[in-house]
Short mmCIF file of C-alpha atoms and ligand atoms in Angstrom, two decimals:
data_model
loop_
_atom_site.label_atom_id
_atom_site.label_comp_id
_atom_site.label_asym_id
_atom_site.label_seq_id
_atom_site.Cartn_x
_atom_site.Cartn_y
_atom_site.Cartn_z
CA MET T 1051 108.32 27.56 9.71
CA ASN T 1052 105.13 29.28 11.71
CA VAL T 1053 103.74 26.09 11.50
CA TYR T 1054 106.92 24.48 13.42
CA ASP T 1055 106.52 27.50 16.13
CA SER T 1056 102.67 26.81 16.64
CA ASP T 1057 103.22 23.46 17.43
CA LYS T 1058 106.11 24.28 19.55
CA ILE T 1059 104.11 26.62 21.57
CA ARG T 1060 101.06 23.88 21.42
CA GLN T 1061 103.64 21.31 23.15
CA SER T 1062 104.81 23.55 25.94
CA PHE T 1063 101.35 24.53 26.81
CA GLU T 1064 100.40 20.95 27.04
CA ASN T 1065 103.58 20.14 29.32
CA CYS T 1066 102.35 22.65 31.38
CA GLY T 1067 99.12 20.63 31.84
CA TYR T 1068 96.74 22.90 29.27
CA GLU T 1069 94.74 20.94 26.85
CA ILE T 1070 93.94 21.69 23.29
CA ALA T 1071 90.78 23.20 23.09
CA ASP T 1072 88.58 22.16 20.21
CA SER T 1073 87.54 25.22 19.06
CA VAL T 1074 88.55 29.37 19.26
CA GLN T 1075 84.99 29.80 21.34
CA ASP T 1076 85.76 27.16 23.67
CA ALA T 1077 89.27 28.47 25.01
CA ASP T 1078 90.17 29.70 27.89
CA VAL T 1079 93.63 31.42 26.52
CA ILE T 1080 93.73 32.32 22.52
CA ILE T 1081 97.19 32.49 21.05
CA LEU T 1082 97.44 34.18 17.64
CA ASN T 1083 100.76 33.38 15.83
CA THR T 1084 101.25 35.89 13.37
CA CYS T 1085 103.46 36.44 9.96
CA SER T 1086 104.20 39.83 8.73
CA ILE T 1087 106.03 38.89 5.36
CA ARG T 1088 103.03 41.03 3.26
CA GLU T 1089 100.45 43.18 4.62
CA LYS T 1090 97.98 41.09 3.94
CA ALA T 1091 99.22 38.77 6.53
CA CYS T 1092 99.17 41.46 8.86
CA GLN T 1093 95.74 42.47 8.08
CA LYS T 1094 94.10 39.19 8.27
CA ALA T 1095 95.67 38.85 11.90
CA PHE T 1096 93.95 41.77 12.92
CA SER T 1097 90.67 41.01 11.25
CA PHE T 1098 90.89 38.12 13.66
CA LEU T 1099 91.79 40.09 16.83
CA GLY T 1100 88.85 41.76 15.64
CA ARG T 1101 86.44 38.59 15.63
CA VAL T 1102 87.69 37.32 18.93
CA LYS T 1103 87.07 40.75 20.94
CA LYS T 1104 83.54 39.63 21.49
CA LEU T 1105 84.74 36.50 23.18
CA LYS T 1106 85.36 38.39 26.34
CA ILE T 1107 82.09 39.74 26.81
CA ASN T 1108 80.47 36.40 28.83
CA LYS T 1109 83.98 34.76 29.67
CA GLN T 1110 87.50 35.34 31.43
CA VAL T 1111 89.19 34.86 27.95
CA THR T 1112 93.13 36.06 27.68
CA ILE T 1113 94.24 36.62 24.15
CA GLY T 1114 98.06 36.79 23.12
CA VAL T 1115 99.64 37.62 20.03
CA CYS T 1116 102.87 36.41 19.15
CA GLY T 1117 105.15 36.07 16.38
CA CYS T 1118 106.64 38.45 13.50
CA LEU T 1119 103.33 40.71 13.79
CA ALA T 1120 103.78 41.09 17.71
CA GLU T 1121 107.59 41.40 17.33
CA GLN T 1122 107.11 44.42 14.45
CA GLU T 1123 104.50 45.92 16.93
CA GLY T 1124 105.05 45.32 19.89
CA ALA T 1125 103.04 47.50 22.32
CA ASN T 1126 101.04 49.32 19.61
CA ILE T 1127 98.68 45.98 19.66
CA ILE T 1128 97.78 46.31 23.22
CA GLU T 1129 97.11 50.32 22.63
CA ARG T 1130 95.39 49.87 19.38
CA MET T 1131 93.43 46.88 21.14
CA PRO T 1132 93.44 47.08 24.88
CA TYR T 1133 91.23 43.66 24.96
CA VAL T 1134 95.06 41.60 24.37
CA ASP T 1135 96.23 40.39 27.15
CA PHE T 1136 100.09 39.81 26.05
CA VAL T 1137 102.30 40.32 23.51
CA ALA T 1138 105.18 37.85 23.05
CA GLY T 1139 108.08 38.16 19.92
CA VAL T 1140 109.35 35.58 18.27
CA ASN T 1141 112.56 34.83 20.96
CA ALA T 1142 109.76 35.17 23.84
CA ILE T 1143 107.71 31.39 22.43
CA TYR T 1144 109.37 29.60 24.41
CA ARG T 1145 108.51 31.27 27.51
CA MET T 1146 104.69 31.37 26.97
CA PRO T 1147 103.39 29.56 29.62
CA GLU T 1148 105.18 32.44 31.81
CA ILE T 1149 104.01 35.09 30.04
CA VAL T 1150 100.73 33.58 29.99
CA LYS T 1151 100.53 33.12 33.99
CA LYS T 1152 101.66 36.81 34.32
CA ALA T 1153 98.65 37.77 31.79
CA GLU T 1154 95.97 35.61 33.55
CA ASP T 1155 96.98 37.46 36.81
CA LYS T 1156 95.82 40.58 34.97
CA LYS T 1157 98.26 43.00 37.06
CA CYS T 1158 99.92 43.36 33.70
CA ARG T 1159 99.86 43.32 30.12
CA PRO T 1160 103.32 41.58 29.16
CA VAL T 1161 105.05 43.13 25.72
CA ASP T 1162 108.42 40.53 25.33
CA THR T 1163 109.75 41.57 22.54
CA GLY T 1164 113.32 41.99 21.23
CA PHE T 1165 116.29 39.81 20.51
CA ASP T 1166 118.50 40.49 23.92
CA SER T 1167 117.22 37.52 25.79
CA PRO T 1168 117.99 34.15 24.01
CA ALA T 1169 115.63 32.25 21.58
CA GLY T 1170 116.19 29.41 23.68
CA GLU T 1171 116.05 25.71 22.02
CA PRO T 1172 112.58 24.22 21.15
CA LEU T 1173 111.12 21.90 22.79
CA CYS T 1174 112.42 17.99 21.94
CA GLN T 1175 109.34 16.20 22.69
CA THR T 1176 106.05 15.03 21.44
CA SER T 1177 102.82 13.18 22.14
CA LYS T 1178 102.74 9.98 19.78
CA SER T 1179 99.10 10.67 18.22
CA ARG T 1180 100.32 14.09 16.93
CA VAL T 1181 103.42 13.14 15.18
CA ASP T 1182 102.59 13.31 11.86
CA ILE T 1183 104.24 10.80 8.46
CA SER T 1184 105.84 14.54 7.41
CA GLU T 1185 107.19 16.49 10.07
CA PHE T 1186 109.40 20.40 10.05
CA VAL T 1187 112.50 20.84 11.78
CA THR T 1188 113.84 24.08 12.27
CA ILE T 1189 117.75 24.25 11.73
CA MET T 1190 118.36 27.75 12.21
CA ARG T 1191 116.84 30.65 13.20
CA GLY T 1192 116.49 34.53 11.32
CA CYS T 1193 118.59 35.99 8.74
CA ASP T 1194 121.57 38.23 7.52
CA ASN T 1195 120.67 38.77 3.94
CA PHE T 1196 118.27 41.91 4.32
CA CYS T 1197 116.98 41.30 1.12
CA SER T 1198 115.76 45.03 0.11
CA TYR T 1199 111.80 43.84 0.20
CA CYS T 1200 111.94 41.55 3.30
CA VAL T 1201 110.75 42.12 7.09
CA VAL T 1202 112.50 38.55 7.98
CA PRO T 1203 115.51 39.95 9.22
CA HIS T 1204 113.95 42.87 11.07
CA VAL T 1205 111.52 40.45 12.64
CA ARG T 1206 113.39 37.17 13.36
CA GLY T 1207 116.93 38.69 14.25
CA ARG T 1208 120.02 37.46 13.20
CA GLU T 1209 121.00 34.31 11.61
CA ILE T 1210 121.53 31.56 14.32
CA SER T 1211 121.97 27.58 13.95
CA ARG T 1212 120.48 25.23 16.25
CA LYS T 1213 123.00 22.71 17.32
CA PRO T 1214 123.49 19.29 15.33
CA LYS T 1215 122.97 17.32 18.30
CA ASN T 1216 119.84 18.76 19.01
CA ILE T 1217 118.65 18.05 15.73
CA ILE T 1218 119.65 15.11 15.52
CA ASN T 1219 117.71 14.05 18.45
CA GLU T 1220 114.77 15.70 17.44
CA ILE T 1221 114.14 14.38 14.11
CA LYS T 1222 115.11 11.19 16.44
CA MET T 1223 112.41 11.48 18.52
CA LEU T 1224 109.79 11.94 15.82
CA VAL T 1225 110.94 9.03 13.92
CA ALA T 1226 110.47 6.95 17.18
CA ASN T 1227 107.35 8.04 17.08
CA GLY T 1228 105.91 7.86 13.16
CA ALA T 1229 107.72 10.71 11.24
CA CYS T 1230 108.90 9.15 7.94
CA GLU T 1231 109.88 12.55 6.11
CA ILE T 1232 111.59 15.88 7.83
CA THR T 1233 112.12 19.16 6.10
CA LEU T 1234 114.71 20.95 7.28
CA LEU T 1235 113.66 24.47 7.61
CA GLY T 1236 115.88 27.77 7.48
CA GLN T 1237 115.60 30.99 6.14
CA ASN T 1238 118.75 30.38 3.97
CA VAL T 1239 119.89 26.92 4.85
CA ASN T 1240 123.05 27.50 2.44
CA SER T 1241 124.97 29.10 5.45
CA TYR T 1242 123.98 26.23 7.95
CA GLY T 1243 126.71 26.23 10.74
CA LYS T 1244 128.80 28.63 9.39
CA LYS T 1245 129.26 31.45 12.21
CA GLU T 1246 129.13 28.74 14.91
CA GLY T 1247 131.79 26.98 12.89
CA SER T 1248 129.70 23.87 13.42
CA VAL T 1249 129.35 21.61 10.52
CA THR T 1250 128.50 22.15 7.48
CA PHE T 1251 124.72 21.94 5.86
CA GLU T 1252 126.10 19.18 3.69
CA ARG T 1253 127.64 17.59 6.46
CA LEU T 1254 124.12 17.99 8.36
CA ILE T 1255 122.04 16.47 5.57
CA GLU T 1256 124.97 13.26 6.09
CA LEU T 1257 123.80 12.96 9.92
CA VAL T 1258 120.33 12.90 8.91
CA ASN T 1259 120.85 10.67 6.22
CA GLU T 1260 122.37 8.14 8.87
CA ILE T 1261 118.91 8.26 10.88
CA GLU T 1262 117.48 4.67 11.24
CA GLY T 1263 113.81 4.54 9.95
CA LEU T 1264 113.96 7.84 8.15
CA LYS T 1265 112.93 7.90 4.35
CA ARG T 1266 112.86 11.11 3.34
CA ILE T 1267 114.81 14.26 3.72
CA ARG T 1268 113.75 17.43 2.07
CA PHE T 1269 115.28 21.10 3.21
CA THR T 1270 113.88 24.90 2.54
CA THR T 1271 114.88 27.29 1.56
CA SER T 1272 118.38 27.75 -0.05
CA HIS T 1273 119.59 31.30 -1.87
CA PRO T 1274 120.54 31.26 -5.00
CA LYS T 1275 123.72 33.28 -4.09
CA ASP T 1276 125.19 30.74 -1.69
CA LEU T 1277 124.01 26.95 -3.50
CA GLY T 1278 127.55 25.52 -3.81
CA ASP T 1279 128.65 22.60 -6.20
CA ASN T 1280 128.51 20.55 -2.28
CA LEU T 1281 124.61 20.67 -1.86
CA ILE T 1282 124.33 20.12 -5.74
CA GLU T 1283 126.57 16.91 -5.34
CA ALA T 1284 124.33 16.26 -1.62
CA PHE T 1285 121.39 15.02 -3.89
CA LYS T 1286 123.04 12.33 -5.68
CA LYS T 1287 125.19 11.06 -2.33
CA PHE T 1288 122.59 10.86 -0.02
CA GLU T 1289 120.11 8.72 -0.77
CA LYS T 1290 117.34 9.79 1.24
CA LEU T 1291 117.45 13.70 -0.10
CA CYS T 1292 114.36 14.12 -2.60
CA PRO T 1293 114.94 15.50 -5.80
CA HIS T 1294 113.35 18.90 -5.28
CA ILE T 1295 114.66 22.12 -4.72
CA HIS T 1296 112.81 25.43 -3.93
CA LEU T 1297 115.36 28.01 -4.98
CA PRO T 1298 113.72 31.52 -5.19
CA VAL T 1299 114.57 33.76 -7.84
CA GLN T 1300 112.24 36.38 -7.05
CA SER T 1301 112.77 38.45 -10.81
CA GLY T 1302 114.26 37.84 -13.69
CA SER T 1303 115.41 41.36 -14.69
CA ASP T 1304 118.94 41.65 -13.12
CA ALA T 1305 118.55 45.58 -12.40
CA VAL T 1306 115.14 44.52 -10.02
CA LEU T 1307 117.61 42.11 -8.41
CA LYS T 1308 120.02 44.57 -7.48
CA ARG T 1309 117.77 46.75 -6.06
CA MET T 1310 116.81 43.68 -4.01
CA ASN T 1311 119.87 42.95 -2.83
CA ARG T 1312 119.68 39.43 -4.01
CA LYS T 1313 123.54 39.44 -4.90
CA TYR T 1314 123.27 37.25 -8.26
CA THR T 1315 122.56 37.67 -11.68
CA ILE T 1316 120.21 35.72 -13.77
CA LYS T 1317 123.03 34.55 -15.63
CA ASP T 1318 124.48 33.11 -12.16
CA TYR T 1319 120.92 31.39 -11.74
CA ILE T 1320 120.28 29.70 -14.75
CA GLU T 1321 123.87 28.39 -14.41
CA LYS T 1322 123.21 27.03 -10.81
CA ILE T 1323 119.71 25.52 -12.51
CA GLU T 1324 121.67 23.90 -15.31
CA LYS T 1325 124.07 22.53 -13.26
CA LEU T 1326 121.63 20.82 -10.66
CA ARG T 1327 119.52 19.25 -13.69
CA LYS T 1328 122.92 17.80 -15.39
CA THR T 1329 123.49 16.57 -11.94
CA VAL T 1330 120.21 15.49 -11.29
CA PRO T 1331 118.00 14.85 -14.13
CA ASN T 1332 114.60 14.35 -12.88
CA ILE T 1333 115.36 16.90 -9.81
CA ALA T 1334 111.85 19.51 -9.52
CA VAL T 1335 112.47 22.95 -9.20
CA THR T 1336 110.25 25.55 -7.50
CA SER T 1337 110.50 29.37 -7.06
CA ASP T 1338 109.36 32.16 -5.60
CA LEU T 1339 108.35 35.47 -7.66
CA ILE T 1340 107.70 38.67 -6.95
CA VAL T 1341 106.22 41.38 -9.34
CA GLY T 1342 105.70 45.03 -9.28
CA PHE T 1343 108.72 45.44 -7.04
CA CYS T 1344 109.59 49.57 -6.21
CA GLN T 1345 110.47 50.54 -10.35
CA GLU T 1346 109.62 47.19 -11.86
CA THR T 1347 109.51 48.73 -15.72
CA GLN T 1348 106.94 46.85 -18.00
CA GLU T 1349 110.35 45.31 -19.85
CA ASP T 1350 112.08 43.98 -15.93
CA PHE T 1351 108.43 42.28 -15.92
CA ASN T 1352 109.28 40.23 -19.04
CA MET T 1353 112.09 39.40 -18.59
CA THR T 1354 110.69 37.53 -15.81
CA LEU T 1355 108.16 36.16 -17.87
CA ASN T 1356 111.25 34.80 -20.27
CA LEU T 1357 113.00 33.35 -17.18
CA ILE T 1358 109.59 31.31 -16.55
CA LYS T 1359 109.56 30.31 -20.24
CA HIS T 1360 113.39 29.50 -20.35
CA ILE T 1361 113.82 27.60 -16.71
CA GLN T 1362 110.20 26.06 -16.79
CA PHE T 1363 109.60 25.79 -13.42
CA ASP T 1364 107.65 22.96 -11.31
CA GLY T 1365 105.84 25.03 -9.84
CA ILE T 1366 106.04 28.75 -8.25
CA PHE T 1367 104.75 31.15 -5.16
CA ALA T 1368 104.24 34.65 -6.56
CA PHE T 1369 103.52 37.64 -4.99
CA ALA T 1370 102.78 41.46 -5.61
CA TYR T 1371 105.18 43.47 -3.64
CA SER T 1372 104.02 44.84 -0.35
CA PRO T 1373 106.02 47.63 1.53
CA ARG T 1374 107.40 46.37 4.86
CA PRO T 1375 108.43 48.76 7.89
CA ASN T 1376 111.79 49.05 8.49
CA THR T 1377 112.98 47.81 5.65
CA LEU T 1378 115.20 49.49 2.79
CA ALA T 1379 113.14 49.38 -0.32
CA GLN T 1380 111.16 51.69 1.88
CA LYS T 1381 113.24 54.22 0.85
CA PHE T 1382 113.01 52.97 -2.89
CA LYS T 1383 109.41 54.54 -5.02
CA ASP T 1384 106.66 52.01 -5.14
CA THR T 1385 106.23 52.76 -8.59
CA ALA T 1386 103.39 50.18 -9.88
CA SER T 1387 99.71 50.62 -9.04
CA GLU T 1388 97.72 47.91 -7.55
CA GLN T 1389 96.11 47.70 -10.24
CA GLU T 1390 99.30 46.21 -12.63
CA LYS T 1391 100.55 44.21 -9.73
CA LYS T 1392 97.77 42.54 -9.87
CA GLU T 1393 97.81 42.40 -13.81
CA ARG T 1394 101.47 41.24 -13.79
CA LEU T 1395 100.99 38.58 -11.23
CA TYR T 1396 97.98 37.33 -12.98
CA SER T 1397 100.02 36.94 -16.44
CA LEU T 1398 102.61 35.18 -14.44
CA PHE T 1399 100.47 32.58 -13.08
CA ASN T 1400 98.54 32.38 -16.40
CA LEU T 1401 102.43 31.63 -18.21
CA GLN T 1402 103.21 29.11 -15.28
CA GLU T 1403 99.96 27.42 -15.41
CA TYR T 1404 100.71 26.13 -18.98
CA TYR T 1405 104.26 24.66 -17.64
CA THR T 1406 102.74 23.18 -14.28
CA LYS T 1407 100.26 21.54 -16.47
CA LYS T 1408 102.88 20.02 -18.88
CA LYS T 1409 105.26 19.39 -16.25
CA ASN T 1410 102.80 16.86 -14.62
CA ALA T 1411 101.24 15.44 -18.06
CA ALA T 1412 104.63 14.19 -18.43
CA PHE T 1413 103.74 11.52 -15.55
CA VAL T 1414 100.68 10.14 -16.87
CA GLY T 1415 101.43 6.04 -17.50
CA THR T 1416 104.48 6.20 -15.07
CA GLU T 1417 104.95 4.60 -11.83
CA GLN T 1418 105.79 7.37 -9.36
CA LYS T 1419 107.53 6.19 -5.80
CA THR T 1420 104.99 7.84 -3.35
CA LEU T 1421 105.07 8.53 0.50
CA ALA T 1422 101.43 7.32 1.70
CA GLU T 1423 100.57 10.27 4.00
CA GLY T 1424 97.26 8.88 4.75
CA LEU T 1425 93.60 9.48 3.58
CA SER T 1426 92.45 11.92 0.94
CA LYS T 1427 90.47 14.81 1.76
CA ARG T 1428 87.54 13.11 -0.71
CA GLY T 1429 88.69 9.81 1.55
CA LEU T 1430 85.97 7.56 1.28
CA LEU T 1431 84.54 7.44 -2.71
CA LYS T 1432 81.07 6.67 -3.84
CA ASN T 1433 82.22 3.49 -4.91
CA GLU T 1434 83.26 2.32 -1.61
CA LYS T 1435 86.89 2.80 -2.25
CA LYS T 1436 89.11 4.55 -0.85
CA GLU T 1437 90.98 7.31 -2.00
CA TRP T 1438 94.69 7.84 -0.37
CA THR T 1439 96.95 10.80 -0.55
CA GLY T 1440 100.82 10.99 -0.67
CA ARG T 1441 103.76 12.56 -2.49
CA THR T 1442 105.91 11.78 -5.23
CA ASP T 1443 110.06 12.63 -3.92
CA THR T 1444 109.78 15.40 -6.38
CA ASN T 1445 106.98 16.74 -4.37
CA LYS T 1446 104.03 16.60 -6.42
CA ILE T 1447 100.62 15.52 -4.10
CA VAL T 1448 99.59 12.32 -5.51
CA ASN T 1449 95.76 10.75 -4.86
CA PHE T 1450 95.30 7.13 -5.59
CA ILE T 1451 93.12 4.34 -4.72
CA THR T 1452 94.61 0.63 -4.72
CA SER T 1453 93.36 -3.26 -5.41
CA LYS T 1454 94.11 -3.92 -1.98
CA ASP T 1455 92.55 -3.50 1.25
CA ASP T 1456 95.86 -2.39 3.05
CA ASN T 1457 96.14 1.08 4.65
CA PRO T 1458 99.71 2.29 2.63
CA THR T 1459 99.77 5.37 5.40
CA GLY T 1460 103.43 5.64 5.91
CA LYS T 1461 104.76 3.51 3.17
CA ILE T 1462 106.68 4.10 -0.07
CA VAL T 1463 104.44 2.88 -2.67
CA ASN T 1464 104.78 2.82 -6.59
CA VAL T 1465 101.83 4.84 -7.80
CA LYS T 1466 100.70 4.21 -11.44
CA ILE T 1467 99.50 7.68 -12.67
CA GLU T 1468 96.66 7.88 -14.74
CA LYS T 1469 95.68 11.14 -15.06
CA THR T 1470 96.85 14.80 -13.87
CA PHE T 1471 95.86 17.87 -12.70
CA SER T 1472 96.90 21.66 -12.44
CA HIS T 1473 97.91 21.00 -9.22
CA SER T 1474 98.05 17.26 -8.44
CA LEU T 1475 98.54 13.53 -9.84
CA TRP T 1476 95.73 10.81 -9.67
CA GLY T 1477 96.99 6.73 -10.05
CA ILE T 1478 96.43 3.38 -9.17
CA LEU T 1479 98.53 1.49 -6.69
N1 5AD B 1413 106.29 41.32 -0.41
C1 5AD B 1413 106.22 40.67 -1.94
N2 5AD B 1413 106.46 39.09 -1.10
C2 5AD B 1413 107.27 39.05 -0.23
N3 5AD B 1413 108.11 37.96 0.04
C3 5AD B 1413 109.38 38.64 1.02
N4 5AD B 1413 108.98 40.01 1.63
C4 5AD B 1413 108.32 40.14 0.26
C5 5AD B 1413 107.05 41.49 0.29
N5 5AD B 1413 107.48 42.54 0.94
C6 5AD B 1413 108.48 36.92 -0.83
C7 5AD B 1413 109.35 36.53 -1.13
C8 5AD B 1413 109.85 35.19 -0.50
C9 5AD B 1413 108.70 34.59 0.06
C10 5AD B 1413 108.44 34.08 1.46
O1 5AD B 1413 107.70 35.46 0.51
O2 5AD B 1413 109.04 35.73 -2.58
O3 5AD B 1413 110.75 34.35 -1.31
FE1 SF4 B 1414 114.34 37.66 3.56
FE2 SF4 B 1414 116.06 37.83 1.58
FE3 SF4 B 1414 116.21 36.21 3.80
FE4 SF4 B 1414 114.69 34.96 2.40
S1 SF4 B 1414 116.95 35.65 2.53
S2 SF4 B 1414 114.44 35.89 4.53
S3 SF4 B 1414 114.03 36.76 1.29
S4 SF4 B 1414 116.14 38.63 3.69
#
């Protein structure tokens, strides 16, 4: 979502005649888009701001902070770092050039946060050279779930869905400019359109599925409590919808899930995964987990390990619990020490690594429909052959060489998988 927002900020500046600088050192305006999901992300932002301070010594530079940390901290940022010229919260990102103009006049240091003024619609335009094979499109903003550990509802505000027409137009524009795959973004896509009484998420997928030239559809994130049969059926119904679901479970213990205010039990979660796998046998399932949440005992954590063994995810993202301002969990005791959190995270990753490798190994000898995205990081190999990169429909990274000379970028090609690594597959076209 931040990548998407940063891209929209860039587009709005280009529309006002700004050019994108090659490096931070060359820039006249530096805008830092921030995340505040965990303390580490906030520290990274502050340390970046510490580093750019010296750029102001020799030249006129306007420095602004936007996004979730800006929303959370507001004017505190300017108090703490007086060389910051403006602070723009989550809804303000569509007013950026105006805010920068004010800041450049040096008459004030604007702080534009809060949710009183509307977020507005993201710009629906682009320059052709910048459209990637795989693009994101935000379909909704904010979140109403208030998981007790999570800062998102506090910094991104209440859930608002974009109009289907605007989403479809944006996707059509991206496809016309070369995009082949679209990932629909929202904190909880299952509740798309519910508040507004527009169309359901499944209907939105159907509309996107009809867009000519679009090859693949993905979405993230789905909340286990709201994942219904209609969405499960959608994987069978819409041929462009890729067989991959990211379904954050967060913990394997019902007691912890309750404290997290997740509103489902492990039994509910397992049932949903079973239904998904019954409906779409090759579906890849990935998840998010938090270790060391308030009052998580070793027994609770063992339940998380057992869940990993039971479900056998294709991949996970796991995080040590990080207390966040204004969240309900601030009232609970953060019992696990940093060392305990680290150890639990380590054993979780260790266990998952075994399943990721096992799942990947099963691909050897198979042909995988891969959407080629361009040259791999290695690009040109020593033997002068080019190495390409892409993703399977199950969202696994595939690096591959081709016996022919043509450029496969933007095509779905059948790659024969020869080798697998922890986080990628390798094959020949
Ligand atoms: N501490 C650690 N991880 C968190 N996440 C959200 N809030 C926190 C927090 N306070 C994780 C959740 C979520 C992912 C995007 O970030 O696992 O699914
Ligand atoms: Fe945060 Fe929960 Fe909303 Fe996800 S669903 S953004 S974890 S409050």
